[in-house]
Coordinates of C-alpha atoms in Angstrom, one line a residue:
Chain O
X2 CA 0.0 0.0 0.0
X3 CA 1.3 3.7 -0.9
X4 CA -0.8 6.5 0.4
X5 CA -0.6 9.9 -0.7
X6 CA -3.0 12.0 -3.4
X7 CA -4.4 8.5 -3.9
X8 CA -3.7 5.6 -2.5
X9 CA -2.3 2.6 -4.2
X10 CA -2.2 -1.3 -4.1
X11 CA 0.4 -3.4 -5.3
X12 CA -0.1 -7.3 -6.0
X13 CA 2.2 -9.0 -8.3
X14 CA 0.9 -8.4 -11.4
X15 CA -1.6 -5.2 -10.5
X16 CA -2.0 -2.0 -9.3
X17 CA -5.4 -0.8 -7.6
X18 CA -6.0 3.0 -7.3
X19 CA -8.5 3.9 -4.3
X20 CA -11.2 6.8 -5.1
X21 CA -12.4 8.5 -2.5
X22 CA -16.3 9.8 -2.9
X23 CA -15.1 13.6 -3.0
X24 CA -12.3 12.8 -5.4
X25 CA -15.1 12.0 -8.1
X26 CA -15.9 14.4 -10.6
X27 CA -13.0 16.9 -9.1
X28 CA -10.3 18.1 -11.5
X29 CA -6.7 16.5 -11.5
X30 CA -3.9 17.1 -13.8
X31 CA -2.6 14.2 -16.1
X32 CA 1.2 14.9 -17.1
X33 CA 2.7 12.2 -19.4
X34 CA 6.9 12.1 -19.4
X35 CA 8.2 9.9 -21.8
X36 CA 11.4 9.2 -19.8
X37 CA 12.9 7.1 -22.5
X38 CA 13.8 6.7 -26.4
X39 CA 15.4 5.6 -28.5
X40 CA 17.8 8.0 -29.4
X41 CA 16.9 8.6 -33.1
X42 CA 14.1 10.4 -35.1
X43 CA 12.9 12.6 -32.5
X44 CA 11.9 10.0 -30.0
X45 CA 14.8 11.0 -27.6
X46 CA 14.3 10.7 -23.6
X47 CA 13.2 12.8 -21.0
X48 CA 10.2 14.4 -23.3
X49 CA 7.3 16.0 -22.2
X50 CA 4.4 13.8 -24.3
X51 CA 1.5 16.0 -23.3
X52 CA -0.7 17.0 -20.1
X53 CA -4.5 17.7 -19.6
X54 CA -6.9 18.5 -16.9
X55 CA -9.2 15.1 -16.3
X56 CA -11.6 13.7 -13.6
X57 CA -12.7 10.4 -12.2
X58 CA -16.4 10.2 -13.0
X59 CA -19.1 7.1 -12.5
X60 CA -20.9 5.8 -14.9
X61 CA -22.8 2.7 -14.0
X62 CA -20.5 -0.3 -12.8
X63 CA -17.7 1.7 -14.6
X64 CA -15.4 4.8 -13.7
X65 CA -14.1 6.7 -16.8
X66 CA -11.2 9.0 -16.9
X67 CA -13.0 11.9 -18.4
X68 CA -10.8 15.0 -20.5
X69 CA -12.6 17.8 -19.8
X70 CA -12.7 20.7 -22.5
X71 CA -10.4 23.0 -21.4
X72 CA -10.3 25.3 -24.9
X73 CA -14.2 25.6 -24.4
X74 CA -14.9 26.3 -21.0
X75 CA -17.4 28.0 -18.7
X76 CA -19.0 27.7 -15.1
X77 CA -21.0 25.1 -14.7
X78 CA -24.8 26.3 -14.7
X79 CA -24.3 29.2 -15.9
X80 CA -26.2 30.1 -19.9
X81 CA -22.7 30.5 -21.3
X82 CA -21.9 27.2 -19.4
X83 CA -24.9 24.9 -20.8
X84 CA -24.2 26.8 -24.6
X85 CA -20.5 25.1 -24.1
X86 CA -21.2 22.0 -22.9
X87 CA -24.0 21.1 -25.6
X88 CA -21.8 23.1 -28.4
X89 CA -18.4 20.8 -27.7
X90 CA -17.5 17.9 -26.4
X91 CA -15.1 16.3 -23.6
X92 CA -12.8 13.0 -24.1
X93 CA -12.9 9.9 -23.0
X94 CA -9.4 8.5 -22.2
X95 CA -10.1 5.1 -20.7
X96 CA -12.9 3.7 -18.7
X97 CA -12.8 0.0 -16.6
X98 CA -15.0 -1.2 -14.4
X99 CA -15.3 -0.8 -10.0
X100 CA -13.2 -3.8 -8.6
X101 CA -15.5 -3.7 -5.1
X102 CA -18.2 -3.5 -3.2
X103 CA -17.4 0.6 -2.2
X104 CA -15.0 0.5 1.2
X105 CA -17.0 -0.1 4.3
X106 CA -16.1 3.4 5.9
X107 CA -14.6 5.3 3.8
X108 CA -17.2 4.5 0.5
X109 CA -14.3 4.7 -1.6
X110 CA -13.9 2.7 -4.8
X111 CA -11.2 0.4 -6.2
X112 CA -10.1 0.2 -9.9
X113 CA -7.9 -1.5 -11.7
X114 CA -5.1 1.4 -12.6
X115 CA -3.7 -1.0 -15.2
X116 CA -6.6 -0.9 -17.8
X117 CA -6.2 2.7 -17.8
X118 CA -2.5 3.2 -18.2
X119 CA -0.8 0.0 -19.5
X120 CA -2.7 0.8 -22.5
X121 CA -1.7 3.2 -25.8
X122 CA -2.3 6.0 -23.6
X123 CA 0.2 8.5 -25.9
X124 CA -0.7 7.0 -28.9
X125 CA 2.8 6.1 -29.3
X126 CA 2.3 3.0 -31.8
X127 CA 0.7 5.3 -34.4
X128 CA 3.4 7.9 -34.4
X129 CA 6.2 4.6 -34.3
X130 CA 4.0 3.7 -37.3
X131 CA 4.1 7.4 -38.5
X132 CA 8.2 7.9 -38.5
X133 CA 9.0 4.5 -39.2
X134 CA 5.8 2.8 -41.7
X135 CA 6.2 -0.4 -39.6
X136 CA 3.2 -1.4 -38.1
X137 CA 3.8 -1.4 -34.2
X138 CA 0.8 -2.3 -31.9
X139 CA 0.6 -2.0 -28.1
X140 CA 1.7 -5.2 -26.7
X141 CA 0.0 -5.3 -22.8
X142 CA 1.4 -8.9 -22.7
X143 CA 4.5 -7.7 -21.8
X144 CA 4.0 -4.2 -20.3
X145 CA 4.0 -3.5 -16.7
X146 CA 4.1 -1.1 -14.1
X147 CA 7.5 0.3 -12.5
X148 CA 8.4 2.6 -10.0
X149 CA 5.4 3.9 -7.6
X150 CA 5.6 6.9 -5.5
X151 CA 2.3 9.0 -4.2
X152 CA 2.6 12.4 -2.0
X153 CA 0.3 14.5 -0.8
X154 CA -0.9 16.6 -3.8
X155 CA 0.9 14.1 -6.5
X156 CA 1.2 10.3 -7.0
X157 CA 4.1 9.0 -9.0
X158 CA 3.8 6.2 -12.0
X159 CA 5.8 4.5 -13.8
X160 CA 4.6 1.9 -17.0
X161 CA 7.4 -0.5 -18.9
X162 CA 5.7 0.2 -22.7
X163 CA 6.4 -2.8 -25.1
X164 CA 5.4 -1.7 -28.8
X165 CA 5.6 -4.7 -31.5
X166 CA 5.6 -5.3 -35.1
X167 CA 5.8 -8.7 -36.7
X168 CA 7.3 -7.1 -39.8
X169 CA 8.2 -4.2 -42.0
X170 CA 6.1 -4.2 -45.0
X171 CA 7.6 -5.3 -48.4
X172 CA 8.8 -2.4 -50.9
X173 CA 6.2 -2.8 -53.8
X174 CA 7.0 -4.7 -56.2
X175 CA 7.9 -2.2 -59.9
X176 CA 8.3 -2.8 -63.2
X177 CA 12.3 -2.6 -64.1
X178 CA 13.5 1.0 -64.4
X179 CA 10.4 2.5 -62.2
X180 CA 12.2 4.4 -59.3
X181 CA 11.1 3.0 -56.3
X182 CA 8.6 5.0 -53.7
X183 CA 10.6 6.6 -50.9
X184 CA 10.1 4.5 -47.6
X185 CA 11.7 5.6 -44.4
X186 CA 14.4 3.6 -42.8
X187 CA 14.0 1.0 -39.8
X188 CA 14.8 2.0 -36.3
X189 CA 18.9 1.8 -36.2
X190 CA 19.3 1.6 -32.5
X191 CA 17.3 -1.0 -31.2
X192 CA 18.7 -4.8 -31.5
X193 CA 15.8 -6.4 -32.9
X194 CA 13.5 -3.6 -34.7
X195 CA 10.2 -5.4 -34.0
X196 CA 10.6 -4.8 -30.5
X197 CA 10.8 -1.7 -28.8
X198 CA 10.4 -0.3 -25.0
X199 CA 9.4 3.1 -23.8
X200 CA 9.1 3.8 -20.1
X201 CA 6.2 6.5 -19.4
X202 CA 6.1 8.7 -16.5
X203 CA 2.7 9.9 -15.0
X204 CA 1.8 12.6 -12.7
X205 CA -1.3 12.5 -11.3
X206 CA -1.5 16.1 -9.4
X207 CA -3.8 18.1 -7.7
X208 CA -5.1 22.1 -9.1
X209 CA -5.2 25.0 -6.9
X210 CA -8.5 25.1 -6.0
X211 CA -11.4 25.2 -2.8
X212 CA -9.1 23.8 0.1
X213 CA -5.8 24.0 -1.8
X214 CA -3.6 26.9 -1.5
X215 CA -3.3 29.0 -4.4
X216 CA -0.4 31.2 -4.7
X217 CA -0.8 31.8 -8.6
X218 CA -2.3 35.1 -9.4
X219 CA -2.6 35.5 -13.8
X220 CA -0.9 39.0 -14.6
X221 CA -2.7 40.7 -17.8
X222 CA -0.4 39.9 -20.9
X223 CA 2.3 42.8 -21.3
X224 CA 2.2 44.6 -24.8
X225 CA 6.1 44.1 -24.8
X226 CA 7.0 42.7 -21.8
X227 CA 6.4 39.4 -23.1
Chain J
X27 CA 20.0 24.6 -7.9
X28 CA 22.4 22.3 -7.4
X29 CA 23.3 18.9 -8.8
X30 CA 21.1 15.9 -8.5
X31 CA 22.9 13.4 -6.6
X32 CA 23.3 9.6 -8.3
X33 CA 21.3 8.1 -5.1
X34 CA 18.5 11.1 -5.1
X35 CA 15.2 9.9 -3.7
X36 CA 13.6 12.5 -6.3
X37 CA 13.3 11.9 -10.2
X38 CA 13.1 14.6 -12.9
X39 CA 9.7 13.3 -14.4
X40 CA 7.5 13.8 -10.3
X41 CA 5.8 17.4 -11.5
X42 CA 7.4 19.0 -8.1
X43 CA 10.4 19.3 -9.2
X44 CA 11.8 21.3 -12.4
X45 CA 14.9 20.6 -13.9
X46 CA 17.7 20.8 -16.0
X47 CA 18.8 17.2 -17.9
X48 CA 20.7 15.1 -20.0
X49 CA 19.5 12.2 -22.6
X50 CA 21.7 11.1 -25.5
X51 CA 21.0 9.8 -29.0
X52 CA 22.9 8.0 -31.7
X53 CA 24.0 9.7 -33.7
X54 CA 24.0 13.3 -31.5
X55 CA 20.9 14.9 -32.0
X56 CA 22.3 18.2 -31.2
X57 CA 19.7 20.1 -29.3
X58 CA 18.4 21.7 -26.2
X59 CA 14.7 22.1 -25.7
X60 CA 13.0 24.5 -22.8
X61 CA 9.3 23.0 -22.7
X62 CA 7.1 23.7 -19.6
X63 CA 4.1 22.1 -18.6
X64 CA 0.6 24.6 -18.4
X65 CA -2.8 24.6 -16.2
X66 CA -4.8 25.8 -18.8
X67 CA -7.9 26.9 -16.2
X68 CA -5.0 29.5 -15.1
X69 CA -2.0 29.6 -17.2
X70 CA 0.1 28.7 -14.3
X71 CA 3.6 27.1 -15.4
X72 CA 4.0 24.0 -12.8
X73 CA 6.8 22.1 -13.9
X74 CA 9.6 22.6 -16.4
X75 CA 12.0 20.5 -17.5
X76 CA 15.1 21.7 -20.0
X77 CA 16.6 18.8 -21.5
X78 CA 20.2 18.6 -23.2
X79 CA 21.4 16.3 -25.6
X80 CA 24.9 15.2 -24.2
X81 CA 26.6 15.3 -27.7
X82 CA 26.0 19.3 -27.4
X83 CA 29.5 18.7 -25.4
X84 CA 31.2 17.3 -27.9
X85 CA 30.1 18.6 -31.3
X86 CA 32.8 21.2 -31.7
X87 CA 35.8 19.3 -31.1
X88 CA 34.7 16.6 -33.4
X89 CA 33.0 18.5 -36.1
X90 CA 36.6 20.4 -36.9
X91 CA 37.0 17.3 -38.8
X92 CA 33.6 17.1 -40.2
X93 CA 34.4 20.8 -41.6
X94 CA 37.8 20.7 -42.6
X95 CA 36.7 17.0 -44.8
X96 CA 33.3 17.6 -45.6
X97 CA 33.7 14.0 -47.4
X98 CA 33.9 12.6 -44.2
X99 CA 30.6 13.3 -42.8
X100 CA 27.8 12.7 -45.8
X101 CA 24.8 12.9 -43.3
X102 CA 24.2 15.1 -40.4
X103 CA 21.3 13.9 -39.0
X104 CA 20.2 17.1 -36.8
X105 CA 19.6 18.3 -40.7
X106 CA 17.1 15.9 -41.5
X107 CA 15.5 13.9 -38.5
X108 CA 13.2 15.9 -36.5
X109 CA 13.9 16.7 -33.2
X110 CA 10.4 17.8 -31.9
X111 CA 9.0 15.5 -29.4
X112 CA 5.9 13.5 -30.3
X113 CA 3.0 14.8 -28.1
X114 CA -0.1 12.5 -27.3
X115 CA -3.5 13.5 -28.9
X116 CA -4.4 14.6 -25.3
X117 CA -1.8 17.5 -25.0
X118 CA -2.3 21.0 -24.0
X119 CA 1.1 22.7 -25.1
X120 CA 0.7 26.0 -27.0
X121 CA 2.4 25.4 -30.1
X122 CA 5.1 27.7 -30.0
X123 CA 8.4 26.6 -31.9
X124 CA 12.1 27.0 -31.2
X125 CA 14.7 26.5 -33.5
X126 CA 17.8 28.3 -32.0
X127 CA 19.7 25.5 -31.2
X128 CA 19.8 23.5 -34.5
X129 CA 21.0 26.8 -35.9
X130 CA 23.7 27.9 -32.9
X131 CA 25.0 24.4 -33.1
X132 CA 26.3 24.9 -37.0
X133 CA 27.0 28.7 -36.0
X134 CA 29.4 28.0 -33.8
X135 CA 31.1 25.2 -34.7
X136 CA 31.8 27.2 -37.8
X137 CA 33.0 30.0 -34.4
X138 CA 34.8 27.3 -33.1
X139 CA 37.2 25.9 -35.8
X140 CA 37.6 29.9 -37.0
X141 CA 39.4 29.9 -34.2
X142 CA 40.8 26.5 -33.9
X143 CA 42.3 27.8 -37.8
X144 CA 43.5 31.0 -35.9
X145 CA 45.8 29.3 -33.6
X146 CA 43.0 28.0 -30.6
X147 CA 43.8 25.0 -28.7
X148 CA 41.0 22.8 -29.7
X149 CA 41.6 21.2 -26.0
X150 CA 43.0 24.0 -24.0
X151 CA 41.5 26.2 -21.4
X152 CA 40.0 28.7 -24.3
X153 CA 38.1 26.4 -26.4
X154 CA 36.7 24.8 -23.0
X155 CA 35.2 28.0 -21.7
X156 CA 33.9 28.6 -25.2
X157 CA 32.2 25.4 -24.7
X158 CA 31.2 26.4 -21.4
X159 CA 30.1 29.8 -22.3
X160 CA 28.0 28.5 -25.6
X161 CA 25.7 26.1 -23.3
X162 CA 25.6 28.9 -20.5
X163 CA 23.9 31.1 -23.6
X164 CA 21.5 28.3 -24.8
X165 CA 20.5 26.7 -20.9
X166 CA 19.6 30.7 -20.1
X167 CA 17.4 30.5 -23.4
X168 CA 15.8 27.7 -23.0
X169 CA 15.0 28.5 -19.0
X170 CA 13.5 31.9 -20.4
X171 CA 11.0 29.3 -22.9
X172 CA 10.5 28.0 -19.3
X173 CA 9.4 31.2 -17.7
X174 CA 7.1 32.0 -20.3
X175 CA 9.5 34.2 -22.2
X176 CA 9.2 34.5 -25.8
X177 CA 11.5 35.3 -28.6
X178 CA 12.9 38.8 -28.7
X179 CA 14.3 39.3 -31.9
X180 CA 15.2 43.1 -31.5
X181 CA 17.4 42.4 -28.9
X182 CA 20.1 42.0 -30.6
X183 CA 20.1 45.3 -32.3
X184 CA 20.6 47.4 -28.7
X185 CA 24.4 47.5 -29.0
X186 CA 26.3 48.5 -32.3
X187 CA 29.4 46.0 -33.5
X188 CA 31.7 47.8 -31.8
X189 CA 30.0 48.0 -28.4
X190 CA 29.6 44.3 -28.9
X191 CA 33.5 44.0 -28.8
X192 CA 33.4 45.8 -25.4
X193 CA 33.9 43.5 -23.1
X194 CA 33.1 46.0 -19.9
X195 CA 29.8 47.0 -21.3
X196 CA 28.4 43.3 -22.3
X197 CA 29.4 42.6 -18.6
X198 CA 27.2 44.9 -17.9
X199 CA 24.3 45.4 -20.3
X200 CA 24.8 42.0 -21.8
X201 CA 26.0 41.0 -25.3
X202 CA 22.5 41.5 -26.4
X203 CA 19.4 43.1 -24.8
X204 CA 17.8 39.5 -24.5
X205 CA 18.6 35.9 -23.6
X206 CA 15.7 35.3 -25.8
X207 CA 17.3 36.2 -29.7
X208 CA 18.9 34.2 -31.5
X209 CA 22.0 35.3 -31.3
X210 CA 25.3 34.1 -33.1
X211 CA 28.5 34.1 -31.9
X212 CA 30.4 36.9 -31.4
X213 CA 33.5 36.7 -33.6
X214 CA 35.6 39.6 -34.4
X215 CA 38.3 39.5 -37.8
X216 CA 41.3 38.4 -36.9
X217 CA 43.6 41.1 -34.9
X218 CA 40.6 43.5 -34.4
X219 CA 39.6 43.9 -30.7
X220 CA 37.2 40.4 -29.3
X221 CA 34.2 40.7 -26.7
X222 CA 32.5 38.1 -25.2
X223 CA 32.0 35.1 -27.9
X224 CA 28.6 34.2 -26.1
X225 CA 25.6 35.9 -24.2
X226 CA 26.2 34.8 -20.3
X227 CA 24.7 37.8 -18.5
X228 CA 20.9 38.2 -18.8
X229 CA 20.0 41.6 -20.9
X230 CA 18.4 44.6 -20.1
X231 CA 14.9 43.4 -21.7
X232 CA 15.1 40.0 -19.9
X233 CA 15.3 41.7 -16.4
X234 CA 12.4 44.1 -17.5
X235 CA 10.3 40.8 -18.6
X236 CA 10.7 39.0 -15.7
X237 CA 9.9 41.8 -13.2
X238 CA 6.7 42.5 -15.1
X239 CA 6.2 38.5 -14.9
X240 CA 6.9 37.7 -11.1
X241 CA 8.0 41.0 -9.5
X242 CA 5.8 40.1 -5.6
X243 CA 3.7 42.9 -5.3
X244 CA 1.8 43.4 -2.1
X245 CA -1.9 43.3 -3.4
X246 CA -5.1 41.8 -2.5
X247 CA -6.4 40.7 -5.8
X248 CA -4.7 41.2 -9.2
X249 CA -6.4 44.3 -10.3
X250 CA -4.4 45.7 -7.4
X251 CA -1.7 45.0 -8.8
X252 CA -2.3 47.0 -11.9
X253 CA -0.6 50.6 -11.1
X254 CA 2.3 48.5 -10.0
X255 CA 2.2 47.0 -13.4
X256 CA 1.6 49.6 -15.5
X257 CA 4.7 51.5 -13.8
X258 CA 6.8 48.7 -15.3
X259 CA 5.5 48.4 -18.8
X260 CA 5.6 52.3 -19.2
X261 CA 9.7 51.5 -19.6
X262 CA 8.5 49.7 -22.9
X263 CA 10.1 52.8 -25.2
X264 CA 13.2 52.4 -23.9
X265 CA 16.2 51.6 -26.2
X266 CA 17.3 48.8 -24.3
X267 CA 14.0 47.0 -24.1
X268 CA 13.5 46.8 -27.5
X269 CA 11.0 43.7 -28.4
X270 CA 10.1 42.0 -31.8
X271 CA 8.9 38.4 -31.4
X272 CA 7.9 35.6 -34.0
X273 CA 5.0 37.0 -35.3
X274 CA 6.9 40.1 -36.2
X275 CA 9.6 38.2 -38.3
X276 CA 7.3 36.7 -40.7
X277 CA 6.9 38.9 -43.5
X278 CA 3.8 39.7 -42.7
X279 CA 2.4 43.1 -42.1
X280 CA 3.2 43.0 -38.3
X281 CA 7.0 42.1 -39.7
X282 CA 10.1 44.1 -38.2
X283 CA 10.4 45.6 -41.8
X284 CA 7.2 45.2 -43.4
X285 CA 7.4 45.1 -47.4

């Protein structure tokens, strides 16, 4: 057990992220590091993959991890609110379904953090598939979780990403003296290029907000002062 | 700041902490990159991470051969492999670009074997603290990206050649007026008088930026802090602070020199 922002359970092969009723529906921040690469083509470590605003919400047996609007936004309740939220439309990240009866005394739910995260969550096969035309798929076989930290306004997470391909398609085949199409080269620095790893970092922090000290004022944009 | 130690019980990635780091590629992919991660509800900045590729160490000594036998070297792959990082559908960065250091890279090798020609120890103390210097210029670029500063591409125009070779002044006022220019090395012809080869001090217009930015000011709520504000930005005529930035360099009709 690791308690902090949210508290997590360990078994061999799963981790379990504990909800508690007021952390449903409240806004958290979803940062994505991806920590390694491969050293070529742009997919270099230490890169910051992407980061949005998301909540926990209840649907039925299930909890989704819901992307909430951020480009369209207005209060809640208010007319300009409803006109946004029936104009445009949230995200749905990942869903998976409550592992428990809610707890006892606390009436906090269990899920299963793995079929959120040890999942495509960057996308990361398509843009693999983009750079290199080899048709790598998320392989949740043999992905797993790493290193687990939580804190009091951030938990930790690392995921071991395998990414597979069971070949590089065939150059077409041309009649003689037709210049071939260009196709982009293999991975060079992996040993076997149908296999490839990428460890993920997530940060799962809290906003400033009701009960959270705020110490972030927005200053109106300068003309010239940048 | 200081340096993480190898048994830290902290990592770059947790969101609390912001740092400066290292990652390598084969071959060097020959850049620095100053992202920052965003609240978009508020616009806070709440974690920033610069990262360096190692090889920016080594470039200059080994590229002297890569210049002198162009034969030698018939790809450079910082020319043709991008060095943007992939960003999940999901991401909230503002695009903004930065393409200084794939530039300052070629600039100043080219600086560096000048020099090296001229009679520069490519190993000796000089061509180390040129070395030194030249990531000094791009870490305080990429830590203004960081801050939420934006390209200044007027800076450079605050000091004339000459004053650029004065090495008291640029100690002073900085090579440039901005951290945040491109800025090329500063190489005089040979025998004429030699300031500073790289920006190290922080210019006038990056002081000025930063005070507007994050200067505390005792106030209740932000439109309190207004006056205070305006005070600064009513230094916005001033020579020294002089401010173009990318969408003024585009040849459009907010261009430095439209037409």
């Amino acid at each position: 057990m690791i308690k902090g922002l949210f508290t997590l359970y360990k078994t061999e092969d799963k981790v379990f992220l504990e909800i508690q009723p007021d952390q449903f529906d409240k806004m958290y921040m979803f940062s994505l590091t991806c920590e390694s690469g491969l050293g070529e083509w742009g997919f270099y470590a230490d890169s910051y993959c992407g980061e949005t605003p998301f909540v926990f919400h209840k649907e039925g047996k299930n909890v989704q991890v819901i992307l909430k609007n951020t480009r369209f936004a207005a209060e809640d309740n208010s007319p300009m609110g409803r006109a946004v939220a029936h104009s445009f439309s949230d995200s749905i990240l990942g869903s998976t379904k409550r592992e428990s009866q809610p707890h006892p005394e606390r009436k906090s739910e269990l899920i299963d953090l793995g079929a959120i995260l040890l999942t495509d969550v960057p996308m990361m096969a398509y843009q693999l598939n983009d750079v290199f035309r080899i048709a790598y798929r998320y392989d949740a076989k043999n992905s797993n979780f790493g290193m687990l930290k939580a804190f009091d306004r951030n938990i930790e997470i690392e995921t071991v990403n395998h990414f597979a391909a069971e070949q590089p398609p065939l150059p077409p085949l041309l009649p003689p003296g037709v210049p071939p199409p260009p196709s982009p080269q293999p991975p060079r620095n992996v040993p076997d290029i149908r296999s490839v790893l990428f460890h993920f970092r997530y940060s799962i922090s809290e906003l400033p907000g009701p009960g959270v000290p705020c110490t972030f004022g927005r200053r109106p944009r300068g003309t010239a002062a940048g | 700041m200081g340096q993480q130690p190898d048994n830290a019980d902290w990592d770059p990635a947790d969101v609390r902490y912001s740092t400066l780091r290292w990652f390598a590629g084969y071959p060097d992919p020959g850049f620095a990159e100053g992202p920052s991660r965003v609240n978009p509800l508020t616009g806070e900045i709440y974690d920033a991470d610069i990262r360096f590729d190692a090889g920016m160490t080594r470039f200059f000594r080994r590229e002297i051969n890569e210049y002198v036998n162009p034969a030698g070297t018939p790809w450079m792959p910082w020319m043709e492999e991008p060095r943007k990082p992939f960003l999940a559908p999901w991401h909230n960065r503002p695009a903004e670009f930065c393409d200084l250091v794939g530039g300052a890279v070629r600039d100043a090798e080219f600086a560096f074997d000048l020099l090296t020609a001229r009679g520069m120890d490519p190993q000796g103390p000089e061509a180390n603290q040129f070395v030194h210097d030249y990531l000094v210029e791009i870490a305080a670029h990429e830590v203004g990206h960081t801050l939420g500063l934006r390209h200044n591409f007027r800076a450079s125009t605050i000091h004339t050649l000459e004053q650029a070779q004065d090495a008291t002044l640029t100690a002073k006022e900085g090579l440039t007026g901005s951290v945040m220019d491109y800025i090329p090395t500063n190489i005089s012809t040979e025998g004429q008088k030699q300031g500073p080869y790289h920006q190290t001090t922080l210019g006038p217009y990056d002081y000025w930026a930063i005070e507007y930015a994050y200067k505390p000011i005792a106030a209740n709520t932000p439109d309190e802090e207004l006056p205070e504000l305006a005070k600064i930005a009513s230094r916005a005529a001033e020579p020294q602070l002089a401010y173009d930035t990318d969408e003024e360099r585009g040849g459009g009709p907010f261009d430095m020199d439209p037409g």
